[in-house]
PDB file of C-alpha atoms in Angstrom:
ATOM      1  CA  UNK G  17      26.782 -19.345 -19.856  1.00 83.00           C
ATOM      2  CA  UNK G  18      24.156 -21.714 -21.201  1.00 81.00           C
ATOM      3  CA  UNK G  19      25.628 -21.472 -24.689  1.00 86.00           C
ATOM      4  CA  UNK G  20      28.927 -22.912 -23.422  1.00 92.00           C
ATOM      5  CA  UNK G  21      27.430 -25.843 -21.513  1.00 92.00           C
ATOM      6  CA  UNK G  22      28.127 -28.496 -24.145  1.00 94.00           C
ATOM      7  CA  UNK G  23      31.659 -27.185 -24.649  1.00 95.00           C
ATOM      8  CA  UNK G  24      32.330 -27.617 -20.925  1.00 97.00           C
ATOM      9  CA  UNK G  25      30.852 -31.103 -21.177  1.00 97.00           C
ATOM     10  CA  UNK G  26      33.459 -31.932 -23.827  1.00 96.00           C
ATOM     11  CA  UNK G  27      36.137 -30.697 -21.404  1.00 97.00           C
ATOM     12  CA  UNK G  28      35.126 -32.992 -18.547  1.00 98.00           C
ATOM     13  CA  UNK G  29      34.417 -35.968 -20.804  1.00 98.00           C
ATOM     14  CA  UNK G  30      37.833 -35.702 -22.411  1.00 96.00           C
ATOM     15  CA  UNK G  31      39.542 -35.530 -19.018  1.00 97.00           C
ATOM     16  CA  UNK G  32      37.638 -38.582 -17.736  1.00 97.00           C
ATOM     17  CA  UNK G  33      38.522 -40.634 -20.811  1.00 96.00           C
ATOM     18  CA  UNK G  34      42.168 -39.553 -20.556  1.00 96.00           C
ATOM     19  CA  UNK G  35      42.252 -40.658 -16.915  1.00 96.00           C
ATOM     20  CA  UNK G  36      40.661 -44.032 -17.643  1.00 94.00           C
ATOM     21  CA  UNK G  37      43.912 -45.902 -18.540  1.00 94.00           C
ATOM     22  CA  UNK G  38      45.324 -44.916 -15.143  1.00 95.00           C
ATOM     23  CA  UNK G  39      42.454 -46.310 -13.060  1.00 96.00           C
ATOM     24  CA  UNK G  40      44.014 -48.848 -10.704  1.00 97.00           C
ATOM     25  CA  UNK G  41      47.559 -47.951 -11.803  1.00 96.00           C
ATOM     26  CA  UNK G  42      48.753 -46.494  -8.502  1.00 96.00           C
ATOM     27  CA  UNK G  43      50.351 -43.605 -10.419  1.00 95.00           C
ATOM     28  CA  UNK G  44      48.803 -40.343  -9.208  1.00 93.00           C
ATOM     29  CA  UNK G  45      51.191 -38.115 -11.140  1.00 92.00           C
ATOM     30  CA  UNK G  46      50.475 -39.770 -14.486  1.00 94.00           C
ATOM     31  CA  UNK G  47      46.711 -39.805 -13.877  1.00 95.00           C
ATOM     32  CA  UNK G  48      46.668 -36.102 -12.947  1.00 93.00           C
ATOM     33  CA  UNK G  49      48.832 -35.214 -15.934  1.00 92.00           C
ATOM     34  CA  UNK G  50      46.609 -37.090 -18.395  1.00 95.00           C
ATOM     35  CA  UNK G  51      43.383 -35.520 -17.131  1.00 95.00           C
ATOM     36  CA  UNK G  52      44.887 -32.034 -16.817  1.00 94.00           C
ATOM     37  CA  UNK G  53      46.390 -32.028 -20.285  1.00 94.00           C
ATOM     38  CA  UNK G  54      43.111 -33.165 -21.853  1.00 95.00           C
ATOM     39  CA  UNK G  55      41.148 -30.571 -19.911  1.00 95.00           C
ATOM     40  CA  UNK G  56      43.555 -27.746 -20.733  1.00 94.00           C
ATOM     41  CA  UNK G  57      43.631 -28.658 -24.439  1.00 95.00           C
ATOM     42  CA  UNK G  58      39.851 -28.582 -24.744  1.00 96.00           C
ATOM     43  CA  UNK G  59      39.435 -25.430 -22.680  1.00 96.00           C
ATOM     44  CA  UNK G  60      41.842 -23.683 -25.030  1.00 96.00           C
ATOM     45  CA  UNK G  61      39.621 -24.635 -27.979  1.00 95.00           C
ATOM     46  CA  UNK G  62      36.647 -22.765 -26.523  1.00 95.00           C
ATOM     47  CA  UNK G  63      35.587 -19.309 -27.714  1.00 94.00           C
ATOM     48  CA  UNK G  64      36.093 -17.433 -24.451  1.00 95.00           C
ATOM     49  CA  UNK G  65      38.509 -15.513 -22.261  1.00 95.00           C
ATOM     50  CA  UNK G  66      38.661 -17.413 -18.983  1.00 96.00           C
ATOM     51  CA  UNK G  67      40.716 -17.439 -15.804  1.00 94.00           C
ATOM     52  CA  UNK G  68      41.139 -20.223 -13.264  1.00 94.00           C
ATOM     53  CA  UNK G  69      40.143 -18.381 -10.066  1.00 93.00           C
ATOM     54  CA  UNK G  70      40.403 -21.384  -7.780  1.00 88.00           C
ATOM     55  CA  UNK G  71      41.899 -24.804  -8.371  1.00 80.00           C
ATOM     56  CA  UNK G  72      44.348 -27.313  -6.969  1.00 68.00           C
ATOM     57  CA  UNK G  73      47.385 -26.194  -8.906  1.00 62.00           C
ATOM     58  CA  UNK G  74      49.824 -23.394  -8.282  1.00 61.00           C
ATOM     59  CA  UNK G  75      51.849 -21.839 -11.070  1.00 48.00           C
ATOM     60  CA  UNK G  76      54.991 -23.755 -10.078  1.00 48.00           C
ATOM     61  CA  UNK G  77      53.288 -27.123  -9.550  1.00 55.00           C
ATOM     62  CA  UNK G  78      52.917 -28.702 -12.992  1.00 49.00           C
ATOM     63  CA  UNK G  79      50.863 -30.274 -14.403  1.00 60.00           C
ATOM     64  CA  UNK G  80      47.835 -28.889 -12.582  1.00 70.00           C
ATOM     65  CA  UNK G  81      45.691 -26.113 -13.979  1.00 85.00           C
ATOM     66  CA  UNK G  82      47.053 -23.304 -11.849  1.00 86.00           C
ATOM     67  CA  UNK G  83      45.253 -20.425 -10.172  1.00 88.00           C
ATOM     68  CA  UNK G  84      45.424 -17.419 -12.469  1.00 90.00           C
ATOM     69  CA  UNK G  85      45.931 -19.428 -15.671  1.00 92.00           C
ATOM     70  CA  UNK G  86      44.296 -17.914 -18.755  1.00 94.00           C
ATOM     71  CA  UNK G  87      42.419 -20.287 -21.062  1.00 95.00           C
ATOM     72  CA  UNK G  88      40.398 -20.093 -24.264  1.00 95.00           C
ATOM     73  CA  UNK G  89      40.970 -18.750 -27.753  1.00 93.00           C
ATOM     74  CA  UNK G  90      39.153 -15.461 -27.309  1.00 90.00           C
ATOM     75  CA  UNK G  91      35.643 -14.230 -27.890  1.00 85.00           C
ATOM     76  CA  UNK G  92      33.007 -12.179 -26.139  1.00 84.00           C
ATOM     77  CA  UNK G  93      32.675 -14.371 -23.029  1.00 89.00           C
ATOM     78  CA  UNK G  94      34.800 -13.399 -19.998  1.00 95.00           C
ATOM     79  CA  UNK G  95      34.575 -16.219 -17.501  1.00 96.00           C
ATOM     80  CA  UNK G  96      35.750 -17.382 -14.078  1.00 97.00           C
ATOM     81  CA  UNK G  97      36.521 -21.081 -13.764  1.00 96.00           C
ATOM     82  CA  UNK G  98      36.796 -23.411 -10.780  1.00 95.00           C
ATOM     83  CA  UNK G  99      38.282 -26.727 -11.780  1.00 93.00           C
ATOM     84  CA  UNK G 100      39.485 -30.121 -10.621  1.00 93.00           C
ATOM     85  CA  UNK G 101      40.804 -32.393 -13.395  1.00 93.00           C
ATOM     86  CA  UNK G 102      40.501 -35.359 -11.004  1.00 94.00           C
ATOM     87  CA  UNK G 103      38.505 -34.982  -7.827  1.00 93.00           C
ATOM     88  CA  UNK G 104      39.481 -38.214  -6.146  1.00 92.00           C
ATOM     89  CA  UNK G 105      42.975 -39.000  -7.427  1.00 92.00           C
ATOM     90  CA  UNK G 106      43.503 -41.680  -4.774  1.00 94.00           C
ATOM     91  CA  UNK G 107      40.361 -43.663  -5.624  1.00 94.00           C
ATOM     92  CA  UNK G 108      41.173 -43.274  -9.319  1.00 95.00           C
ATOM     93  CA  UNK G 109      44.594 -44.892  -9.086  1.00 96.00           C
ATOM     94  CA  UNK G 110      43.325 -47.454  -6.569  1.00 96.00           C
ATOM     95  CA  UNK G 111      40.440 -48.493  -8.796  1.00 95.00           C
ATOM     96  CA  UNK G 112      37.851 -47.347  -6.248  1.00 95.00           C
ATOM     97  CA  UNK G 113      34.633 -45.352  -6.534  1.00 93.00           C
ATOM     98  CA  UNK G 114      33.942 -41.617  -6.120  1.00 93.00           C
ATOM     99  CA  UNK G 115      36.315 -40.151  -8.720  1.00 95.00           C
ATOM    100  CA  UNK G 116      35.117 -37.454 -11.097  1.00 96.00           C
ATOM    101  CA  UNK G 117      36.454 -34.717 -13.318  1.00 96.00           C
ATOM    102  CA  UNK G 118      34.627 -31.464 -12.725  1.00 97.00           C
ATOM    103  CA  UNK G 119      34.391 -27.828 -13.743  1.00 97.00           C
ATOM    104  CA  UNK G 120      32.239 -24.878 -12.721  1.00 97.00           C
ATOM    105  CA  UNK G 121      32.044 -21.576 -14.559  1.00 97.00           C
ATOM    106  CA  UNK G 122      30.371 -18.185 -14.233  1.00 97.00           C
ATOM    107  CA  UNK G 123      30.862 -14.655 -15.585  1.00 97.00           C
ATOM    108  CA  UNK G 124      34.053 -12.830 -14.637  1.00 96.00           C
ATOM    109  CA  UNK G 125      34.124 -11.614 -11.039  1.00 95.00           C
ATOM    110  CA  UNK G 126      31.379 -13.910  -9.721  1.00 97.00           C
ATOM    111  CA  UNK G 127      33.327 -16.888  -8.291  1.00 97.00           C
ATOM    112  CA  UNK G 128      35.381 -16.752  -5.107  1.00 94.00           C
ATOM    113  CA  UNK G 129      39.050 -16.141  -5.871  1.00 90.00           C
ATOM    114  CA  UNK G 130      41.017 -17.921  -3.169  1.00 88.00           C
ATOM    115  CA  UNK G 131      44.125 -20.044  -2.612  1.00 87.00           C
ATOM    116  CA  UNK G 132      44.126 -23.827  -2.502  1.00 87.00           C
ATOM    117  CA  UNK G 133      43.746 -24.371   1.249  1.00 90.00           C
ATOM    118  CA  UNK G 134      41.408 -25.884   3.830  1.00 93.00           C
ATOM    119  CA  UNK G 135      37.813 -24.705   4.076  1.00 95.00           C
ATOM    120  CA  UNK G 136      35.001 -25.535   6.502  1.00 97.00           C
ATOM    121  CA  UNK G 137      31.727 -26.153   4.640  1.00 98.00           C
ATOM    122  CA  UNK G 138      28.037 -26.683   5.259  1.00 98.00           C
ATOM    123  CA  UNK G 139      25.553 -27.400   2.444  1.00 98.00           C
ATOM    124  CA  UNK G 140      21.831 -28.159   2.365  1.00 98.00           C
ATOM    125  CA  UNK G 141      19.086 -28.575  -0.217  1.00 97.00           C
ATOM    126  CA  UNK G 142      16.399 -26.084  -1.298  1.00 97.00           C
ATOM    127  CA  UNK G 143      13.982 -26.811   1.582  1.00 97.00           C
ATOM    128  CA  UNK G 144      16.556 -25.644   4.138  1.00 98.00           C
ATOM    129  CA  UNK G 145      17.787 -22.623   2.178  1.00 97.00           C
ATOM    130  CA  UNK G 146      18.355 -19.658   4.490  1.00 97.00           C
ATOM    131  CA  UNK G 147      18.156 -21.792   7.630  1.00 97.00           C
ATOM    132  CA  UNK G 148      21.840 -22.628   8.228  1.00 98.00           C
ATOM    133  CA  UNK G 149      24.571 -20.837  10.150  1.00 97.00           C
ATOM    134  CA  UNK G 150      28.118 -22.204   9.988  1.00 97.00           C
ATOM    135  CA  UNK G 151      29.069 -20.314  13.151  1.00 97.00           C
ATOM    136  CA  UNK G 152      26.288 -22.011  15.128  1.00 97.00           C
ATOM    137  CA  UNK G 153      26.760 -25.420  16.783  1.00 98.00           C
ATOM    138  CA  UNK G 154      26.213 -28.371  14.449  1.00 98.00           C
ATOM    139  CA  UNK G 155      23.306 -29.458  16.672  1.00 98.00           C
ATOM    140  CA  UNK G 156      21.465 -26.166  16.024  1.00 98.00           C
ATOM    141  CA  UNK G 157      21.901 -26.562  12.284  1.00 98.00           C
ATOM    142  CA  UNK G 158      20.548 -30.106  12.339  1.00 98.00           C
ATOM    143  CA  UNK G 159      17.493 -28.968  14.315  1.00 98.00           C
ATOM    144  CA  UNK G 160      16.925 -26.126  11.826  1.00 98.00           C
ATOM    145  CA  UNK G 161      17.186 -28.475   8.850  1.00 98.00           C
ATOM    146  CA  UNK G 162      14.840 -30.975  10.481  1.00 98.00           C
ATOM    147  CA  UNK G 163      12.254 -28.236  11.013  1.00 98.00           C
ATOM    148  CA  UNK G 164      12.640 -26.917   7.463  1.00 98.00           C
ATOM    149  CA  UNK G 165      12.294 -30.355   5.894  1.00 97.00           C
ATOM    150  CA  UNK G 166       9.513 -31.564   8.171  1.00 97.00           C
ATOM    151  CA  UNK G 167      11.598 -34.485   9.406  1.00 97.00           C
ATOM    152  CA  UNK G 168      12.260 -35.912  12.819  1.00 97.00           C
ATOM    153  CA  UNK G 169      15.884 -35.416  13.887  1.00 97.00           C
ATOM    154  CA  UNK G 170      16.293 -39.197  13.772  1.00 97.00           C
ATOM    155  CA  UNK G 171      15.517 -39.058  10.028  1.00 97.00           C
ATOM    156  CA  UNK G 172      18.209 -36.486   9.211  1.00 98.00           C
ATOM    157  CA  UNK G 173      21.159 -37.820   7.177  1.00 98.00           C
ATOM    158  CA  UNK G 174      24.448 -35.910   7.382  1.00 98.00           C
ATOM    159  CA  UNK G 175      27.302 -36.670   4.986  1.00 97.00           C
ATOM    160  CA  UNK G 176      30.803 -36.239   6.420  1.00 97.00           C
ATOM    161  CA  UNK G 177      34.185 -37.238   5.046  1.00 96.00           C
ATOM    162  CA  UNK G 178      35.745 -40.078   7.028  1.00 96.00           C
ATOM    163  CA  UNK G 179      38.703 -38.255   8.559  1.00 96.00           C
ATOM    164  CA  UNK G 180      40.006 -38.034  12.158  1.00 96.00           C
ATOM    165  CA  UNK G 181      39.409 -34.269  12.175  1.00 97.00           C
ATOM    166  CA  UNK G 182      35.665 -34.916  11.934  1.00 97.00           C
ATOM    167  CA  UNK G 183      35.290 -37.550  14.647  1.00 98.00           C
ATOM    168  CA  UNK G 184      34.132 -35.120  17.355  1.00 98.00           C
ATOM    169  CA  UNK G 185      31.410 -33.826  15.017  1.00 98.00           C
ATOM    170  CA  UNK G 186      30.362 -37.367  14.149  1.00 98.00           C
ATOM    171  CA  UNK G 187      29.999 -38.197  17.845  1.00 98.00           C
ATOM    172  CA  UNK G 188      27.934 -35.066  18.521  1.00 98.00           C
ATOM    173  CA  UNK G 189      25.618 -35.652  15.560  1.00 98.00           C
ATOM    174  CA  UNK G 190      24.966 -39.239  16.567  1.00 98.00           C
ATOM    175  CA  UNK G 191      24.435 -38.230  20.201  1.00 98.00           C
ATOM    176  CA  UNK G 192      21.736 -35.827  18.994  1.00 98.00           C
ATOM    177  CA  UNK G 193      20.044 -38.731  17.238  1.00 98.00           C
ATOM    178  CA  UNK G 194      20.716 -37.846  13.590  1.00 98.00           C
ATOM    179  CA  UNK G 195      22.382 -40.252  11.163  1.00 98.00           C
ATOM    180  CA  UNK G 196      25.933 -39.896   9.819  1.00 98.00           C
ATOM    181  CA  UNK G 197      26.916 -41.323   6.444  1.00 96.00           C
ATOM    182  CA  UNK G 198      30.692 -41.374   6.113  1.00 96.00           C
ATOM    183  CA  UNK G 199      32.529 -41.210   2.798  1.00 93.00           C
ATOM    184  CA  UNK G 200      36.225 -41.479   1.993  1.00 91.00           C
ATOM    185  CA  UNK G 201      36.557 -39.253  -1.092  1.00 88.00           C
ATOM    186  CA  UNK G 202      34.332 -37.179  -3.350  1.00 83.00           C
ATOM    187  CA  UNK G 203      33.656 -33.910  -1.542  1.00 90.00           C
ATOM    188  CA  UNK G 204      32.001 -32.212  -4.542  1.00 95.00           C
ATOM    189  CA  UNK G 205      29.639 -35.067  -5.328  1.00 94.00           C
ATOM    190  CA  UNK G 206      28.378 -35.214  -1.753  1.00 94.00           C
ATOM    191  CA  UNK G 207      27.741 -31.473  -1.522  1.00 96.00           C
ATOM    192  CA  UNK G 208      25.826 -31.751  -4.799  1.00 96.00           C
ATOM    193  CA  UNK G 209      23.790 -34.661  -3.423  1.00 96.00           C
ATOM    194  CA  UNK G 210      22.129 -32.471  -0.779  1.00 97.00           C
ATOM    195  CA  UNK G 211      19.974 -30.948  -3.528  1.00 97.00           C
ATOM    196  CA  UNK G 212      18.785 -34.269  -4.958  1.00 95.00           C
ATOM    197  CA  UNK G 213      15.750 -35.275  -2.938  1.00 91.00           C
ATOM    198  CA  UNK G 214      15.736 -38.864  -4.181  1.00 92.00           C
ATOM    199  CA  UNK G 215      19.108 -39.473  -2.476  1.00 94.00           C
ATOM    200  CA  UNK G 216      17.764 -38.608   1.005  1.00 94.00           C
ATOM    201  CA  UNK G 217      20.785 -36.472   1.926  1.00 96.00           C
ATOM    202  CA  UNK G 218      19.896 -33.574   4.227  1.00 97.00           C
ATOM    203  CA  UNK G 219      23.256 -31.982   4.988  1.00 98.00           C
ATOM    204  CA  UNK G 220      26.884 -32.010   3.907  1.00 98.00           C
ATOM    205  CA  UNK G 221      29.391 -30.853   6.511  1.00 98.00           C
ATOM    206  CA  UNK G 222      33.120 -30.896   7.085  1.00 96.00           C
ATOM    207  CA  UNK G 223      36.581 -29.507   6.435  1.00 96.00           C
ATOM    208  CA  UNK G 224      38.137 -30.055   3.026  1.00 94.00           C
ATOM    209  CA  UNK G 225      39.687 -28.222   0.098  1.00 92.00           C
ATOM    210  CA  UNK G 226      38.620 -24.718  -0.899  1.00 92.00           C
ATOM    211  CA  UNK G 227      38.515 -25.550  -4.640  1.00 92.00           C
ATOM    212  CA  UNK G 228      36.052 -28.351  -3.928  1.00 94.00           C
ATOM    213  CA  UNK G 229      34.086 -25.885  -1.818  1.00 96.00           C
ATOM    214  CA  UNK G 230      33.590 -23.454  -4.702  1.00 96.00           C
ATOM    215  CA  UNK G 231      32.797 -26.274  -7.128  1.00 96.00           C
ATOM    216  CA  UNK G 232      30.232 -27.615  -4.686  1.00 97.00           C
ATOM    217  CA  UNK G 233      28.783 -24.139  -4.134  1.00 98.00           C
ATOM    218  CA  UNK G 234      28.100 -23.736  -7.862  1.00 98.00           C
ATOM    219  CA  UNK G 235      26.395 -27.140  -7.963  1.00 97.00           C
ATOM    220  CA  UNK G 236      24.312 -26.263  -4.896  1.00 98.00           C
ATOM    221  CA  UNK G 237      23.331 -22.784  -6.101  1.00 98.00           C
ATOM    222  CA  UNK G 238      22.450 -24.133  -9.526  1.00 97.00           C
ATOM    223  CA  UNK G 239      19.903 -26.429  -7.884  1.00 96.00           C
ATOM    224  CA  UNK G 240      18.420 -23.900  -5.463  1.00 97.00           C
ATOM    225  CA  UNK G 241      20.200 -25.104  -2.324  1.00 97.00           C
ATOM    226  CA  UNK G 242      22.317 -23.218   0.190  1.00 98.00           C
ATOM    227  CA  UNK G 243      25.908 -23.340   1.367  1.00 98.00           C
ATOM    228  CA  UNK G 244      28.224 -21.503   3.752  1.00 98.00           C
ATOM    229  CA  UNK G 245      31.979 -21.792   4.157  1.00 98.00           C
ATOM    230  CA  UNK G 246      34.975 -20.409   6.019  1.00 97.00           C
ATOM    231  CA  UNK G 247      38.612 -20.424   4.909  1.00 95.00           C
ATOM    232  CA  UNK G 248      40.988 -22.035   7.411  1.00 95.00           C
ATOM    233  CA  UNK G 249      44.559 -20.841   6.845  1.00 93.00           C
ATOM    234  CA  UNK G 250      47.099 -23.029   8.660  1.00 92.00           C
ATOM    235  CA  UNK G 251      50.052 -20.639   8.715  1.00 93.00           C
ATOM    236  CA  UNK G 252      51.210 -17.090   8.000  1.00 94.00           C
ATOM    237  CA  UNK G 253      51.973 -17.919   4.377  1.00 92.00           C
ATOM    238  CA  UNK G 254      48.376 -18.985   3.727  1.00 91.00           C
ATOM    239  CA  UNK G 255      47.097 -15.854   5.493  1.00 94.00           C
ATOM    240  CA  UNK G 256      49.355 -13.738   3.271  1.00 93.00           C
ATOM    241  CA  UNK G 257      48.089 -15.458   0.131  1.00 90.00           C
ATOM    242  CA  UNK G 258      44.500 -14.772   1.170  1.00 91.00           C
ATOM    243  CA  UNK G 259      45.306 -11.092   1.728  1.00 94.00           C
ATOM    244  CA  UNK G 260      46.976 -10.890  -1.694  1.00 90.00           C
ATOM    245  CA  UNK G 261      43.736 -12.144  -3.243  1.00 89.00           C
ATOM    246  CA  UNK G 262      41.668  -9.549  -1.387  1.00 90.00           C
ATOM    247  CA  UNK G 263      40.435 -11.831   1.377  1.00 91.00           C
ATOM    248  CA  UNK G 264      41.187  -9.922   4.567  1.00 90.00           C
ATOM    249  CA  UNK G 265      38.354 -10.911   6.932  1.00 91.00           C
ATOM    250  CA  UNK G 266      39.180 -14.573   7.491  1.00 91.00           C
ATOM    251  CA  UNK G 267      37.049 -14.901  10.633  1.00 90.00           C
ATOM    252  CA  UNK G 268      33.758 -14.272   8.854  1.00 93.00           C
ATOM    253  CA  UNK G 269      31.579 -16.913   7.241  1.00 96.00           C
ATOM    254  CA  UNK G 270      31.324 -16.811   3.467  1.00 97.00           C
ATOM    255  CA  UNK G 271      27.689 -17.076   2.405  1.00 97.00           C
ATOM    256  CA  UNK G 272      26.520 -18.530  -0.903  1.00 98.00           C
ATOM    257  CA  UNK G 273      26.565 -15.149  -2.655  1.00 97.00           C
ATOM    258  CA  UNK G 274      30.227 -14.733  -1.711  1.00 97.00           C
ATOM    259  CA  UNK G 275      31.128 -18.184  -3.007  1.00 97.00           C
ATOM    260  CA  UNK G 276      29.227 -17.681  -6.274  1.00 97.00           C
ATOM    261  CA  UNK G 277      27.337 -14.429  -6.728  1.00 97.00           C
ATOM    262  CA  UNK G 278      25.145 -15.260  -9.718  1.00 97.00           C
ATOM    263  CA  UNK G 279      22.599 -17.792 -10.933  1.00 97.00           C
ATOM    264  CA  UNK G 280      24.190 -17.518 -14.380  1.00 96.00           C
ATOM    265  CA  UNK G 281      26.554 -20.374 -13.607  1.00 97.00           C
ATOM    266  CA  UNK G 282      27.134 -23.896 -14.866  1.00 97.00           C
ATOM    267  CA  UNK G 283      28.397 -27.068 -13.232  1.00 97.00           C
ATOM    268  CA  UNK G 284      29.574 -30.108 -15.174  1.00 98.00           C
ATOM    269  CA  UNK G 285      30.948 -33.371 -13.785  1.00 98.00           C
ATOM    270  CA  UNK G 286      31.885 -36.581 -15.575  1.00 98.00           C
ATOM    271  CA  UNK G 287      32.415 -39.812 -13.694  1.00 97.00           C
ATOM    272  CA  UNK G 288      35.818 -41.499 -13.819  1.00 97.00           C
ATOM    273  CA  UNK G 289      34.698 -44.254 -11.451  1.00 97.00           C
ATOM    274  CA  UNK G 290      31.189 -44.925 -10.127  1.00 96.00           C
ATOM    275  CA  UNK G 291      29.791 -42.623  -7.439  1.00 93.00           C
ATOM    276  CA  UNK G 292      26.554 -41.701  -5.719  1.00 91.00           C
ATOM    277  CA  UNK G 293      25.220 -39.692  -8.664  1.00 94.00           C
ATOM    278  CA  UNK G 294      26.858 -40.807 -11.928  1.00 96.00           C
ATOM    279  CA  UNK G 295      28.603 -43.853 -13.328  1.00 96.00           C
ATOM    280  CA  UNK G 296      32.260 -43.932 -14.214  1.00 97.00           C
ATOM    281  CA  UNK G 297      33.721 -44.477 -17.680  1.00 96.00           C
ATOM    282  CA  UNK G 298      32.645 -47.869 -19.039  1.00 94.00           C
ATOM    283  CA  UNK G 299      34.274 -49.790 -21.930  1.00 90.00           C
ATOM    284  CA  UNK G 300      31.551 -50.903 -24.348  1.00 88.00           C
ATOM    285  CA  UNK G 301      31.979 -52.393 -27.833  1.00 85.00           C
ATOM    286  CA  UNK G 302      35.200 -50.558 -28.623  1.00 87.00           C
ATOM    287  CA  UNK G 303      34.028 -47.289 -27.062  1.00 91.00           C
ATOM    288  CA  UNK G 304      34.487 -45.533 -23.767  1.00 93.00           C
ATOM    289  CA  UNK G 305      31.001 -44.595 -22.505  1.00 96.00           C
ATOM    290  CA  UNK G 306      31.000 -41.495 -20.309  1.00 97.00           C
ATOM    291  CA  UNK G 307      28.278 -40.453 -17.883  1.00 98.00           C
ATOM    292  CA  UNK G 308      27.952 -36.811 -16.894  1.00 98.00           C
ATOM    293  CA  UNK G 309      25.877 -34.432 -14.818  1.00 97.00           C
ATOM    294  CA  UNK G 310      25.131 -30.937 -16.158  1.00 97.00           C
ATOM    295  CA  UNK G 311      23.435 -28.204 -14.149  1.00 95.00           C
ATOM    296  CA  UNK G 312      22.471 -24.766 -15.442  1.00 93.00           C
ATOM    297  CA  UNK G 313      21.845 -22.274 -12.646  1.00 94.00           C
ATOM    298  CA  UNK G 314      19.486 -20.039 -14.622  1.00 94.00           C
ATOM    299  CA  UNK G 315      17.131 -22.927 -15.337  1.00 93.00           C
ATOM    300  CA  UNK G 316      17.749 -24.940 -12.131  1.00 92.00           C
ATOM    301  CA  UNK G 317      17.764 -27.879 -14.525  1.00 89.00           C
ATOM    302  CA  UNK G 318      19.725 -31.095 -13.949  1.00 93.00           C
ATOM    303  CA  UNK G 319      20.656 -33.117 -17.022  1.00 95.00           C
ATOM    304  CA  UNK G 320      22.332 -36.495 -17.333  1.00 96.00           C
ATOM    305  CA  UNK G 321      24.315 -37.146 -20.504  1.00 97.00           C
ATOM    306  CA  UNK G 322      25.799 -40.386 -21.842  1.00 97.00           C
ATOM    307  CA  UNK G 323      28.409 -40.164 -24.620  1.00 96.00           C
ATOM    308  CA  UNK G 324      30.548 -42.598 -26.618  1.00 94.00           C
ATOM    309  CA  UNK G 325      34.226 -42.093 -27.463  1.00 92.00           C
ATOM    310  CA  UNK G 326      36.153 -44.564 -29.646  1.00 89.00           C
ATOM    311  CA  UNK G 327      38.904 -46.066 -27.522  1.00 84.00           C
ATOM    312  CA  UNK G 328      41.668 -45.400 -30.072  1.00 67.00           C
ATOM    313  CA  UNK G 329      40.565 -41.892 -31.060  1.00 57.00           C
ATOM    314  CA  UNK G 330      41.975 -38.824 -29.282  1.00 52.00           C
ATOM    315  CA  UNK G 331      39.355 -36.739 -27.502  1.00 54.00           C
TER     316      UNK G 331
END
């Protein structure tokens, strides 16, 4: 996987640059189409056989990269891909922060293959690895993380998406004495942040999209952290789709090995707009400057990359 890292970087950079003209436009469809087309084009240039095993698009919902889509021009690498051409479409078209383009990849058969649906998630950094239990009350998990990190409960920072469905959890966490940091968009970035000690993020928790869950799991595993999740089908159709993909025990928690079963994985994200970890695309002297995060799970190495793309040149 390491040998493909820079190729995946080209994929996310190209998608971020393609989305840049649509920042602040209000046009979600056009922004998604631009990023998706750029991402698909560059993935098809790579020497690999790959399959999108989880993503936001279905086969009949153009222009998204759909689950089951085959990409690449062939070669010896057989790869699973989790992808989001724009994670944060709303902030992109509203000219707000926390929009990225992101991809995670691992050898065939090692990423969770699941429908685009809701998922409950809990992520922590390396110090709390092995100490979490998604089925346990949130209070018990906070106490376990505090013990593992050597912090007082009042020092624990929990990141939760600002949605009505999370308000009861927010109230319980604050009643316990821990701190809640709310965010509007950017699920993947905030799961990733739990593994970056300088950011002082102890836990990521909440209900969001399953594709973002797998992307976040790769980022977390690649940095030595831990994550658990549970799929939350809302109707019989979603249950049926899970069963068709081999997911029959929907009551059980998915541990990190079930979300991504290998350290031989890569995670690449390029900022579209500024966020907690990386800057968005910046115009500079006739170029678009991109800022990206690369993580290689075998090395547990985080890299930050800055690249220049001429504004008038296709990427």
